[in-house]
mmCIF file of C-alpha atoms and ligand atoms in Angstrom:
data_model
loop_
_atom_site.group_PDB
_atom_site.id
_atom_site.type_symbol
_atom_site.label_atom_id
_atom_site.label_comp_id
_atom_site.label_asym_id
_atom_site.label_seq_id
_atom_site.Cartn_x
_atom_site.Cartn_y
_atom_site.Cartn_z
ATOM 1 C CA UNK A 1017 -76.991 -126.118 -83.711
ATOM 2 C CA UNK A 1018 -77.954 -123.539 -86.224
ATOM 3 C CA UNK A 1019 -75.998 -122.682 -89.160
ATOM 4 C CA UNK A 1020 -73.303 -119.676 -87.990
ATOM 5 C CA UNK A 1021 -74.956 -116.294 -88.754
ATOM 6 C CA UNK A 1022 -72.074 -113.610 -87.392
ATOM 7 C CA UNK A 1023 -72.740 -111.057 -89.481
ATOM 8 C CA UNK A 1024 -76.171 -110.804 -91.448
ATOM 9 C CA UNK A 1025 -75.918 -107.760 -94.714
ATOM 10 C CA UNK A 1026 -79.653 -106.032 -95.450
ATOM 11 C CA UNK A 1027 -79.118 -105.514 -98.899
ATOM 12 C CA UNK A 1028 -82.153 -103.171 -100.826
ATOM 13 C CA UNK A 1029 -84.428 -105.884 -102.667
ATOM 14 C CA UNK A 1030 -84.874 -103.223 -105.625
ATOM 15 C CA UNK A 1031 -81.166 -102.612 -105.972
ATOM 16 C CA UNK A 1032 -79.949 -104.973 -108.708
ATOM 17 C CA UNK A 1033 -76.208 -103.927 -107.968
ATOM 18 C CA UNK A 1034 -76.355 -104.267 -104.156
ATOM 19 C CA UNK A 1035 -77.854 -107.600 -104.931
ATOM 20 C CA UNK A 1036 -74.488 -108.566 -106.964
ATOM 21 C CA UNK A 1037 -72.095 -107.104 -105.077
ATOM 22 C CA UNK A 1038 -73.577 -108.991 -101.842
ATOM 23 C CA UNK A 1039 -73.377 -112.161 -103.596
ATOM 24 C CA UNK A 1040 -69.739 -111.836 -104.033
ATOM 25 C CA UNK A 1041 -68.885 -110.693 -100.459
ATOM 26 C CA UNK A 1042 -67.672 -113.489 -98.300
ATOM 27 C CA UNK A 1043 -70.637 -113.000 -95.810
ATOM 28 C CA UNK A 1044 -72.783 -115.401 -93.694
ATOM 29 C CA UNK A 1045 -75.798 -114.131 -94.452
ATOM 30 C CA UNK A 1046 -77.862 -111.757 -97.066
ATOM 31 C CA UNK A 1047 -80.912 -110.527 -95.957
ATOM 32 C CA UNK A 1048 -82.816 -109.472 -99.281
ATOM 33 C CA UNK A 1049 -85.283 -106.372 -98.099
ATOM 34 C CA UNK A 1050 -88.834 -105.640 -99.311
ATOM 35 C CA UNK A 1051 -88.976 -103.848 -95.951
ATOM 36 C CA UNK A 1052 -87.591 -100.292 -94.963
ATOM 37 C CA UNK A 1053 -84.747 -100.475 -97.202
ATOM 38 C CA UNK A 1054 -87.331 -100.130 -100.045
ATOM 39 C CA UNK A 1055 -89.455 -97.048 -101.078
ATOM 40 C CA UNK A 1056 -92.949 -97.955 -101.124
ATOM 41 C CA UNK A 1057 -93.254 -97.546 -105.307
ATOM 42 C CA UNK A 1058 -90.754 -99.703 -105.119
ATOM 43 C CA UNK A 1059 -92.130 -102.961 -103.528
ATOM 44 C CA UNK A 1060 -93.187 -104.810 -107.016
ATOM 45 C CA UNK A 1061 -89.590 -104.265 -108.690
ATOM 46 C CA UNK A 1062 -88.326 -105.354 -105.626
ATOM 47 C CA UNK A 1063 -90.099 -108.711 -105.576
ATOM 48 C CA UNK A 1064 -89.449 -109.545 -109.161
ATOM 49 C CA UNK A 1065 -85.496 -108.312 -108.478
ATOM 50 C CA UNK A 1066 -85.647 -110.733 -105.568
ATOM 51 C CA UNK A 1067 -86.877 -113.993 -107.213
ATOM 52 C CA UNK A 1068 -84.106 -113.348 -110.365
ATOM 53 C CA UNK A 1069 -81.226 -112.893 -107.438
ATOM 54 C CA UNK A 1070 -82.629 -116.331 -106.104
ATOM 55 C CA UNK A 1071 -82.550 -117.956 -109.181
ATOM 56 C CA UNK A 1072 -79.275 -116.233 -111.042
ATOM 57 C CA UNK A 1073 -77.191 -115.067 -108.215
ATOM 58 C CA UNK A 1074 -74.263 -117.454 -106.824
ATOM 59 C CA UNK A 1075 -74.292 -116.387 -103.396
ATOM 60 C CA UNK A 1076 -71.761 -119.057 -102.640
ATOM 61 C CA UNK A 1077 -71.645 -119.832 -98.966
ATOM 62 C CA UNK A 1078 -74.047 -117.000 -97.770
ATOM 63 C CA UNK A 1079 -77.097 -118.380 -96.191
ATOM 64 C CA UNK A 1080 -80.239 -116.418 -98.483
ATOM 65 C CA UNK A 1081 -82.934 -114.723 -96.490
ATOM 66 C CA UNK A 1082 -85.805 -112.342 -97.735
ATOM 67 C CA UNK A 1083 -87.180 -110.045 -95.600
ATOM 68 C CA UNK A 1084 -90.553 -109.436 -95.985
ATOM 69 C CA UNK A 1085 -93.007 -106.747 -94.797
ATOM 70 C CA UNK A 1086 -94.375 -106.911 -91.342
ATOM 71 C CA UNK A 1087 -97.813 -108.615 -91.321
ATOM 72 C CA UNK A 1088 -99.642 -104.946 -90.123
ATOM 73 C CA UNK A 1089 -98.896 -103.496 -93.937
ATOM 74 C CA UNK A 1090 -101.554 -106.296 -95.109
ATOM 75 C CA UNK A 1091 -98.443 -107.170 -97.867
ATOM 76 C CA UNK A 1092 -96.419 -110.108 -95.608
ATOM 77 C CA UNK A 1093 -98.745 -112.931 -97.381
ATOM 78 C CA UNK A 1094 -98.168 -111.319 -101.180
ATOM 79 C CA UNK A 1095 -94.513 -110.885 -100.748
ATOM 80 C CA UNK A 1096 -93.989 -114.409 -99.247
ATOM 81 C CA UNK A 1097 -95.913 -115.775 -102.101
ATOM 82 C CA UNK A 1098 -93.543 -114.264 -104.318
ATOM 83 C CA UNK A 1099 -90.628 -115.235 -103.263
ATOM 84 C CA UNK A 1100 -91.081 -118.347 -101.719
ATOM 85 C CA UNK A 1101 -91.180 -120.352 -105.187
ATOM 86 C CA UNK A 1102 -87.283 -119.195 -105.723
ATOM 87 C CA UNK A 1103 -86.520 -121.287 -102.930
ATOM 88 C CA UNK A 1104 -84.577 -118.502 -100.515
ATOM 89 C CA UNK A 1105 -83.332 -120.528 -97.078
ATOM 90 C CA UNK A 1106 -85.489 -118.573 -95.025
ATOM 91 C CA UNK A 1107 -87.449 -115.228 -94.116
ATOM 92 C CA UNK A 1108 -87.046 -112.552 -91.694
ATOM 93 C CA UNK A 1109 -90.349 -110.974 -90.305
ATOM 94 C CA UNK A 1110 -90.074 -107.712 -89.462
ATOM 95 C CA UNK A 1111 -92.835 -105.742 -86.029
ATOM 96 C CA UNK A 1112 -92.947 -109.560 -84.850
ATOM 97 C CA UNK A 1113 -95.071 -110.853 -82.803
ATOM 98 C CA UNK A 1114 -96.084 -114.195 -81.510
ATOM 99 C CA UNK A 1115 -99.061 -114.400 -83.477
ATOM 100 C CA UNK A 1116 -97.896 -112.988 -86.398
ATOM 101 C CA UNK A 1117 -94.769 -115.714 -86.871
ATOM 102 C CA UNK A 1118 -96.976 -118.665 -86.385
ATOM 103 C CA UNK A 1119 -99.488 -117.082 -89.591
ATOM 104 C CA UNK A 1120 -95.879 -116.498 -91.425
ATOM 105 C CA UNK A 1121 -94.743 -120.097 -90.572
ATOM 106 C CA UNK A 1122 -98.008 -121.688 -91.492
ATOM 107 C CA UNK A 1123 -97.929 -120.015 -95.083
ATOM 108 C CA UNK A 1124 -94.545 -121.574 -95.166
ATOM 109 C CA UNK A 1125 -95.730 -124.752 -94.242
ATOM 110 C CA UNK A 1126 -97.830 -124.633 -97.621
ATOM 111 C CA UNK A 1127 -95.551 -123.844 -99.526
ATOM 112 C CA UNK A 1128 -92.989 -126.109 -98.318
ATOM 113 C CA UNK A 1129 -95.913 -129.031 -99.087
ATOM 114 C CA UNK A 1130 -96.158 -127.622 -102.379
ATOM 115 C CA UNK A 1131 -92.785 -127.605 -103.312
ATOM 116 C CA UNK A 1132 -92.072 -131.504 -101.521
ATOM 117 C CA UNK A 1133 -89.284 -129.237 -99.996
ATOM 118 C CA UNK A 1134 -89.046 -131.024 -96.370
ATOM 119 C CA UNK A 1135 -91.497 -129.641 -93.732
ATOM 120 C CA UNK A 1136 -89.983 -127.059 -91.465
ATOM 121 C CA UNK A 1137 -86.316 -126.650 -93.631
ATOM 122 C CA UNK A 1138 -87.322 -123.258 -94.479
ATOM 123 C CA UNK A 1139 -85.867 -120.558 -91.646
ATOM 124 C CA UNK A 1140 -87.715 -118.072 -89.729
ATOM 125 C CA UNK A 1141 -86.197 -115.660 -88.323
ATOM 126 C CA UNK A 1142 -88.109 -112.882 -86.366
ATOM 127 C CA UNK A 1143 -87.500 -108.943 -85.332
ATOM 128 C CA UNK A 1144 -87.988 -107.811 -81.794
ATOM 129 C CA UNK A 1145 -88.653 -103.943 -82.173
ATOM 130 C CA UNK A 1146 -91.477 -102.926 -80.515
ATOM 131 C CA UNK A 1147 -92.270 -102.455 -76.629
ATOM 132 C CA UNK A 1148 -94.895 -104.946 -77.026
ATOM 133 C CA UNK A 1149 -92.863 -107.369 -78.304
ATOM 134 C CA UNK A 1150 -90.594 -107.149 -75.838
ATOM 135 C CA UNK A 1151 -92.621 -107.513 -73.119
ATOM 136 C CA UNK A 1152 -93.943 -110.657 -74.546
ATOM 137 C CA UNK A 1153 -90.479 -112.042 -75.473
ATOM 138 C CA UNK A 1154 -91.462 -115.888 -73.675
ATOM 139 C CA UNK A 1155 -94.670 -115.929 -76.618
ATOM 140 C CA UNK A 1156 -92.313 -114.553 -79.737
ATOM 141 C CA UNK A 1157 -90.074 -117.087 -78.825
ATOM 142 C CA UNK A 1158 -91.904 -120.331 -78.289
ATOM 143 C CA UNK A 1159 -94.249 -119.356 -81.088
ATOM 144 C CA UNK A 1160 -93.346 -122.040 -83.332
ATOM 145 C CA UNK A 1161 -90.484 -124.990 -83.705
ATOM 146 C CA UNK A 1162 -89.356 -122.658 -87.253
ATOM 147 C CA UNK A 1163 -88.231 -120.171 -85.574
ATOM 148 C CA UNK A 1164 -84.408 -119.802 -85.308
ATOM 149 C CA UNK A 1165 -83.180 -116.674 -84.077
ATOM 150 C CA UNK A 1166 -84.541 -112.966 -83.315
ATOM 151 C CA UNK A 1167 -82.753 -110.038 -83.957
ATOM 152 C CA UNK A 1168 -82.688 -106.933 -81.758
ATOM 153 C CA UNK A 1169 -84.534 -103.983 -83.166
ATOM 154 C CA UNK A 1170 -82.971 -101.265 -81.399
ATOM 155 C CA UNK A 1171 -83.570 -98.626 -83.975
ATOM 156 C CA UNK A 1172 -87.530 -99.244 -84.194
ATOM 157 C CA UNK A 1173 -87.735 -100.038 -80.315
ATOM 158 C CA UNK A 1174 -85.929 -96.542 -79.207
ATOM 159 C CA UNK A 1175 -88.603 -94.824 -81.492
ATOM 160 C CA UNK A 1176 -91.639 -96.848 -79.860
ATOM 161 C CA UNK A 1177 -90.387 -96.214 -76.308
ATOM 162 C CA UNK A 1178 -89.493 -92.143 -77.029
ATOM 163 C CA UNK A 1179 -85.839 -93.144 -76.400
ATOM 164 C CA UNK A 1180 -82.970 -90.668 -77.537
ATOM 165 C CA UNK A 1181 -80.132 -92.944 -79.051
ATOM 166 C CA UNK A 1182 -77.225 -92.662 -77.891
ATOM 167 C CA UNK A 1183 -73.074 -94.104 -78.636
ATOM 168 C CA UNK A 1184 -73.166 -95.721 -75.091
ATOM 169 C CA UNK A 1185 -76.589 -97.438 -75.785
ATOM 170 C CA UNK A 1186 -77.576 -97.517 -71.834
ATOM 171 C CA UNK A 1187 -81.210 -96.735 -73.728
ATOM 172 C CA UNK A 1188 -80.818 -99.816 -75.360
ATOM 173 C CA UNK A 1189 -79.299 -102.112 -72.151
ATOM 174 C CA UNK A 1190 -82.213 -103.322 -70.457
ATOM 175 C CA UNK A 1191 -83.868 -104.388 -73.640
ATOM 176 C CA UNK A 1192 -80.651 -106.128 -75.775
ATOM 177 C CA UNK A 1193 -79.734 -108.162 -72.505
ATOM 178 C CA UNK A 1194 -83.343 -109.362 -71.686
ATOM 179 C CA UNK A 1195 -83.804 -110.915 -75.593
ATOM 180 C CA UNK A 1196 -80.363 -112.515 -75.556
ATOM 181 C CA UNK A 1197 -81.585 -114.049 -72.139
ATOM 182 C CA UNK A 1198 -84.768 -114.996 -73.850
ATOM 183 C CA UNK A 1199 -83.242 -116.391 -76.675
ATOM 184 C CA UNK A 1200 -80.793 -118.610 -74.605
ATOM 185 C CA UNK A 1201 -83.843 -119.984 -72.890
ATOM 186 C CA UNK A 1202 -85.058 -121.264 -76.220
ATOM 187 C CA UNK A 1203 -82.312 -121.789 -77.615
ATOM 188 C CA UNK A 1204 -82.162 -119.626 -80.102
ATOM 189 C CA UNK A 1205 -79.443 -117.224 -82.008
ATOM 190 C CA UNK A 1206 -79.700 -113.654 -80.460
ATOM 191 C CA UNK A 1207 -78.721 -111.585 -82.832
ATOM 192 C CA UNK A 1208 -77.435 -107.220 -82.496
ATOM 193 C CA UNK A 1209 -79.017 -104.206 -83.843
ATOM 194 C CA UNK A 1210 -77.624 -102.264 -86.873
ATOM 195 C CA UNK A 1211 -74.536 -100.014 -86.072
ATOM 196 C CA UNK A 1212 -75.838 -97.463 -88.683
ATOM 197 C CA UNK A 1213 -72.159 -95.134 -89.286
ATOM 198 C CA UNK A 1214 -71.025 -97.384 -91.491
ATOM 199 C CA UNK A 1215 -68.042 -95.642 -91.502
ATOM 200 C CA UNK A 1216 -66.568 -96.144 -88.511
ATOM 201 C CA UNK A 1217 -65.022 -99.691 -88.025
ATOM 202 C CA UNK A 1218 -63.596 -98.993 -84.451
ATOM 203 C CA UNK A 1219 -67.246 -97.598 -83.346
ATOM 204 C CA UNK A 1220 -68.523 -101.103 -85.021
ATOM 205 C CA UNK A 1221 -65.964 -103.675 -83.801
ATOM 206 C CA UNK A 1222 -66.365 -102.327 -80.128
ATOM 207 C CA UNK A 1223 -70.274 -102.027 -80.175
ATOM 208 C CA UNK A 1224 -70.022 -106.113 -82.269
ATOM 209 C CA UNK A 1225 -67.405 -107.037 -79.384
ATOM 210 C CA UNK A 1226 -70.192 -105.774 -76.584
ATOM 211 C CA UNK A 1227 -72.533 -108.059 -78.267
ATOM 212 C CA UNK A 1228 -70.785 -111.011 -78.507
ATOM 213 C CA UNK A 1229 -69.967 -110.537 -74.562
ATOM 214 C CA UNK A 1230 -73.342 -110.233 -73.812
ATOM 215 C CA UNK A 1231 -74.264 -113.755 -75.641
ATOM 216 C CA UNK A 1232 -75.407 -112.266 -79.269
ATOM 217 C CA UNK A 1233 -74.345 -114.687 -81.918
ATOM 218 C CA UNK A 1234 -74.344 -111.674 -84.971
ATOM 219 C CA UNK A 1235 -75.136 -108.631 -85.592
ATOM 220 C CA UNK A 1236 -76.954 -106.789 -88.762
ATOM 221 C CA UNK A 1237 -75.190 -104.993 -91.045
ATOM 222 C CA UNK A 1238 -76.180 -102.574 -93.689
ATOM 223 C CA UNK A 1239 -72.714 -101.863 -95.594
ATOM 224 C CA UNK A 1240 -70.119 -104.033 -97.383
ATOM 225 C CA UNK A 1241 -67.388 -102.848 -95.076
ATOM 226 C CA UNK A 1242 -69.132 -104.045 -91.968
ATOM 227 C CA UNK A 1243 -69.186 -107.275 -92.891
ATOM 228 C CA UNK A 1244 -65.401 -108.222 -92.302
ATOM 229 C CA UNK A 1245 -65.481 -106.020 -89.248
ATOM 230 C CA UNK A 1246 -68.266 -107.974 -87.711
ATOM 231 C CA UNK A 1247 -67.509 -111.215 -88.515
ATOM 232 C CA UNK A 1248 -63.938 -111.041 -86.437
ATOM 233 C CA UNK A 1249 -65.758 -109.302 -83.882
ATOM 234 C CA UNK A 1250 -67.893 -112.695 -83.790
ATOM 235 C CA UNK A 1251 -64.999 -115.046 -83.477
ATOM 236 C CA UNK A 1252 -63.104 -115.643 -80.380
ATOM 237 C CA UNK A 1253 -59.432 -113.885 -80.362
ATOM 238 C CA UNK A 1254 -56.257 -116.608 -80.060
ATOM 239 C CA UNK A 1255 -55.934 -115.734 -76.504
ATOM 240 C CA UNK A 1256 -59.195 -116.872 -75.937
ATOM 241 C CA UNK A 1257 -59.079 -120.105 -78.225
ATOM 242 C CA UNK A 1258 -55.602 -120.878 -76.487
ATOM 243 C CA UNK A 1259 -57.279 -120.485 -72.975
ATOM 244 C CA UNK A 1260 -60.157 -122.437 -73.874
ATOM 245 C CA UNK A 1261 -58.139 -125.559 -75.350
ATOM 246 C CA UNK A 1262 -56.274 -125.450 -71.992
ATOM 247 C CA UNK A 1263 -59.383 -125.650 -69.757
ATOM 248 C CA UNK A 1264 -60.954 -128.247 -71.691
ATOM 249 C CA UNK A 1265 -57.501 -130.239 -71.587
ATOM 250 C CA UNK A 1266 -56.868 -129.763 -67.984
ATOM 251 C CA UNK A 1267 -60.960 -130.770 -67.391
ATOM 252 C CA UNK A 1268 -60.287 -134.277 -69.136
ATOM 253 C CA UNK A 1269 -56.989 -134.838 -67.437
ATOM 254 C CA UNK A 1270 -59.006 -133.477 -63.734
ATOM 255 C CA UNK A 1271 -61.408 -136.164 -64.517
ATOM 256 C CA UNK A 1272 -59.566 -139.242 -65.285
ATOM 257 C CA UNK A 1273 -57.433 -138.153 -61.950
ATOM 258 C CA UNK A 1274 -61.383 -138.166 -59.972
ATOM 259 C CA UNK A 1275 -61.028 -134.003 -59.713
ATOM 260 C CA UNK A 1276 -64.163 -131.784 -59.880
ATOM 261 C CA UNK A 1277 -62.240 -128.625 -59.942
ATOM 262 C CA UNK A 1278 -58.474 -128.002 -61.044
ATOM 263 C CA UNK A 1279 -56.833 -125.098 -61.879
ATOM 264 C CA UNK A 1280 -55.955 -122.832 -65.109
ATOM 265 C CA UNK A 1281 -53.083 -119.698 -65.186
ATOM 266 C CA UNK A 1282 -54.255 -119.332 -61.384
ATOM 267 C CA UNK A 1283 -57.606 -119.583 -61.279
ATOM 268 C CA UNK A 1284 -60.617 -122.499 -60.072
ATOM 269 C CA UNK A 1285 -61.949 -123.948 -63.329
ATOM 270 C CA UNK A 1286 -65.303 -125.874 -62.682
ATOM 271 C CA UNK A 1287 -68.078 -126.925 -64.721
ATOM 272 C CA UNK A 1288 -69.547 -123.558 -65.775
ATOM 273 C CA UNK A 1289 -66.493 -122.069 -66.725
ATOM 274 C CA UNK A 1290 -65.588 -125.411 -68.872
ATOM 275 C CA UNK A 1291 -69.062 -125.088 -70.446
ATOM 276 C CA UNK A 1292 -67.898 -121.477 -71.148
ATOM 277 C CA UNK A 1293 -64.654 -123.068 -72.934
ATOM 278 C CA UNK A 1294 -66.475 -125.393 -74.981
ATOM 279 C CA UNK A 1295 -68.727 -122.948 -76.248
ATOM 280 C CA UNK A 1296 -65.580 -120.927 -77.399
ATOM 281 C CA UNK A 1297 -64.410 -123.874 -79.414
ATOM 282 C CA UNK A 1298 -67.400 -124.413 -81.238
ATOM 283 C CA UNK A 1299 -67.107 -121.126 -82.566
ATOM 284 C CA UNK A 1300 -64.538 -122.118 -84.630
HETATM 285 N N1 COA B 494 -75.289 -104.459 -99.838
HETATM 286 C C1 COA B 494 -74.503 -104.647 -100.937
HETATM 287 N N2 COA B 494 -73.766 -103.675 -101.492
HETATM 288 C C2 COA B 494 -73.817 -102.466 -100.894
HETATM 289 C C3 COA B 494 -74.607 -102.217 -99.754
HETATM 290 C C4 COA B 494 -75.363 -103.273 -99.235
HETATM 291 N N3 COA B 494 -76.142 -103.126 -98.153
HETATM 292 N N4 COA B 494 -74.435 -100.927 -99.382
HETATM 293 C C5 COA B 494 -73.562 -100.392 -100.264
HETATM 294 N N5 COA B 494 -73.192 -101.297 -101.182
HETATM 295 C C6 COA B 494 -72.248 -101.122 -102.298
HETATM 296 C C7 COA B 494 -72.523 -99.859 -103.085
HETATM 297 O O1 COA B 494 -73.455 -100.110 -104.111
HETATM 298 C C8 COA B 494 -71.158 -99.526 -103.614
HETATM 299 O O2 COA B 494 -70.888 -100.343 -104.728
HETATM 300 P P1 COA B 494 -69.876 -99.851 -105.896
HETATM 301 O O3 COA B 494 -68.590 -99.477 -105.217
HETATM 302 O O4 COA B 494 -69.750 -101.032 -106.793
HETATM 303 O O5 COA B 494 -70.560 -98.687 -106.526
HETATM 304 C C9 COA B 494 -70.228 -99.975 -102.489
HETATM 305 O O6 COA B 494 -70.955 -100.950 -101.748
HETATM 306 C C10 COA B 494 -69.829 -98.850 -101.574
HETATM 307 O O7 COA B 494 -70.990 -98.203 -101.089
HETATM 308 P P2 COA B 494 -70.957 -96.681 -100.619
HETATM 309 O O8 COA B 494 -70.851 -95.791 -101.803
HETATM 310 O O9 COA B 494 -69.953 -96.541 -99.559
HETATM 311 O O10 COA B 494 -72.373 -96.503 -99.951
HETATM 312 P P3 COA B 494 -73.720 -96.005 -100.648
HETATM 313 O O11 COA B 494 -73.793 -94.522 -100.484
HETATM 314 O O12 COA B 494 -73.854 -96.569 -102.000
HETATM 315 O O13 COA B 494 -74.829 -96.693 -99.736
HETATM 316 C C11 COA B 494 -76.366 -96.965 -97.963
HETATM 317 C C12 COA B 494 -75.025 -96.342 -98.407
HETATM 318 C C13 COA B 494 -76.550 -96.812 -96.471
HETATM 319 C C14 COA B 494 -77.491 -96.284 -98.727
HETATM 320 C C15 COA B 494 -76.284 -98.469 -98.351
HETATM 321 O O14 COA B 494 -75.199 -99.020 -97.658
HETATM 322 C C16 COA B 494 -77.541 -99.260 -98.088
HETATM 323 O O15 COA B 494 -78.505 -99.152 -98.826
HETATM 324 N N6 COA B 494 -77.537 -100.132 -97.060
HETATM 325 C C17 COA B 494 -78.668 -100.944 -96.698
HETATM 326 C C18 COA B 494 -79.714 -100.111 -96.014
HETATM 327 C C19 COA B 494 -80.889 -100.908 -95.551
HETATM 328 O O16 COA B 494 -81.137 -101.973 -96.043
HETATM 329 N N7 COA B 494 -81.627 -100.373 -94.569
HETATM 330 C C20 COA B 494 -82.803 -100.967 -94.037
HETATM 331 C C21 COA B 494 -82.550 -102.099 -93.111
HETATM 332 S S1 COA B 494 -81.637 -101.779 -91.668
HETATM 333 MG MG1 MG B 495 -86.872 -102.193 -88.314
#
């Protein structure tokens, strides 16, 4: 089981008073950028800004993640170096490929040696967001044992495959169900594509809500007010919780009485459906 990652905030790496204001929000995950979310003058600052949030910053329960730049800028290997010493919890490689996390995860596994930090604790976590990628899903996910989730591109993979983005994201469909179904395979965290009007909560909570029903286990965010929205969206509503303690109550009491299947509010409840309920409890 991997640490809970509902909603996961990209926060500029440059941006001293994003930085702050992340560490304070009650979020499961920053994601500190040297990527996109920083101009290209700005990439130095940004990895000195970094390391000092690492080391100064109390980011309470929020898991720390840096995101680095993709390995085709020829600046992944500096940036890790950077950071890595201020001991974040893990890194999130952006354009991944197969090939590309196992080089990432093998720089990690020096550093990690260097440190005597225990070999593999560091995360990986990788971005599907090219067509390549995603028609090579099985590799980018069996790549190496470090790996622990991928998120869903969308953004990048619409502009590689010339799609025109849309609310309903039927451009999007094909590709955000076949990584969540990769991703179960190795069991991995799946995790949604920025919603990028950050101001519009009902747009969000719906889109989040889609994800989760689909198997995501988070979704990126990019704003401090997405990151309430999204985590709710991420947890099971009491109707569901309620319906889920019933179905694993009635499963014990069907198999001390030698019953396969037994019935809930009306309806056959087998094993799928109680491995459905469990799942919804360890949520929680
Ligand atoms: N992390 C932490 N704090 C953030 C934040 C973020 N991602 N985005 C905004 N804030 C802060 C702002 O600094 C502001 O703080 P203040 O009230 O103390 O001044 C507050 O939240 C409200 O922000 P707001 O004024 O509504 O938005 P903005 O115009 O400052 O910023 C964006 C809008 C989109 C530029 C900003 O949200 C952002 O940079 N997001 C991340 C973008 C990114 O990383 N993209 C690449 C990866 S997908
Ligand atoms: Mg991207």
């Amino acid at each position: 089981m991997f640490r809970p990652r509902r909603a996961l905030l990209n926060i500029p790496g440059d941006d001293w008073h994003k930085l702050e204001k992340g560490a304070g929000l009650d979020v499961d995950c920053v994601c500190m950028d040297l990527e996109d979310g920083v101009a290209l003058n700005r990439k130095e600052a940004a990895r000195a800004t970094i390391v000092q949030a690492l080391q100064s910053l109390p980011f309470g329960r929020a898991e720390r993640l840096v995101r680095i730049q993709p390995l085709a800028s020829g600046a992944a290997e500096a940036d890790l170096r950077a950071v890595l010493p201020a001991h974040p919890d893990g890194i999130v490689l952006p354009k991944a490929d197969a090939d590309g996390l196992r080089r990432v995860s093998g720089w990690m596994d020096e550093e990690e040696a260097a440190q005597g930090w225990p070999a593999g604790s560091l995360a990986l976590i990788a971005i599907a967001e090219t067509a390549q990628t995603m028609i090579h899903l099985q590799a980018l996910c069996s790549a190496t044992p470090r790996l622990q989730a991928v998120i869903f591109g969308g953004e990048d993979l619409a502009a590689d495959v010339g799609a025109v983005r849309t609310a309903e994201m039927h451009e999007l469909a094909f590709a955000r169900s076949w990584l969540v179904l990769h991703t179960a395979a190795y069991g991995l965290q799946a995790l949604d594509v920025v919603y990028t009007n950050f101001r519009d909560p009902d747009g969000l909570r719906s889109e989040a809500r889609r994800a989760r029903e689909l198997g995501y286990a988070g979704k990126q965010v990019i704003h401090p007010a997405q990151v309430p929205v999204v985590q709710e969206a991420f947890l099971p509503d009491e109707a569901e919780v309620a319906w889920a303690r019933r179905v694993v109550e009635g499963f014990a009491q069907a198999q001390a009485e030698g019953r396969g299947a037994f019935a809930v509010d009306g309806r056959m409840v087998d094993m799928p459906v109680v491995r459905r309920a469990q799942a919804i409890l360890a949520r929680l």
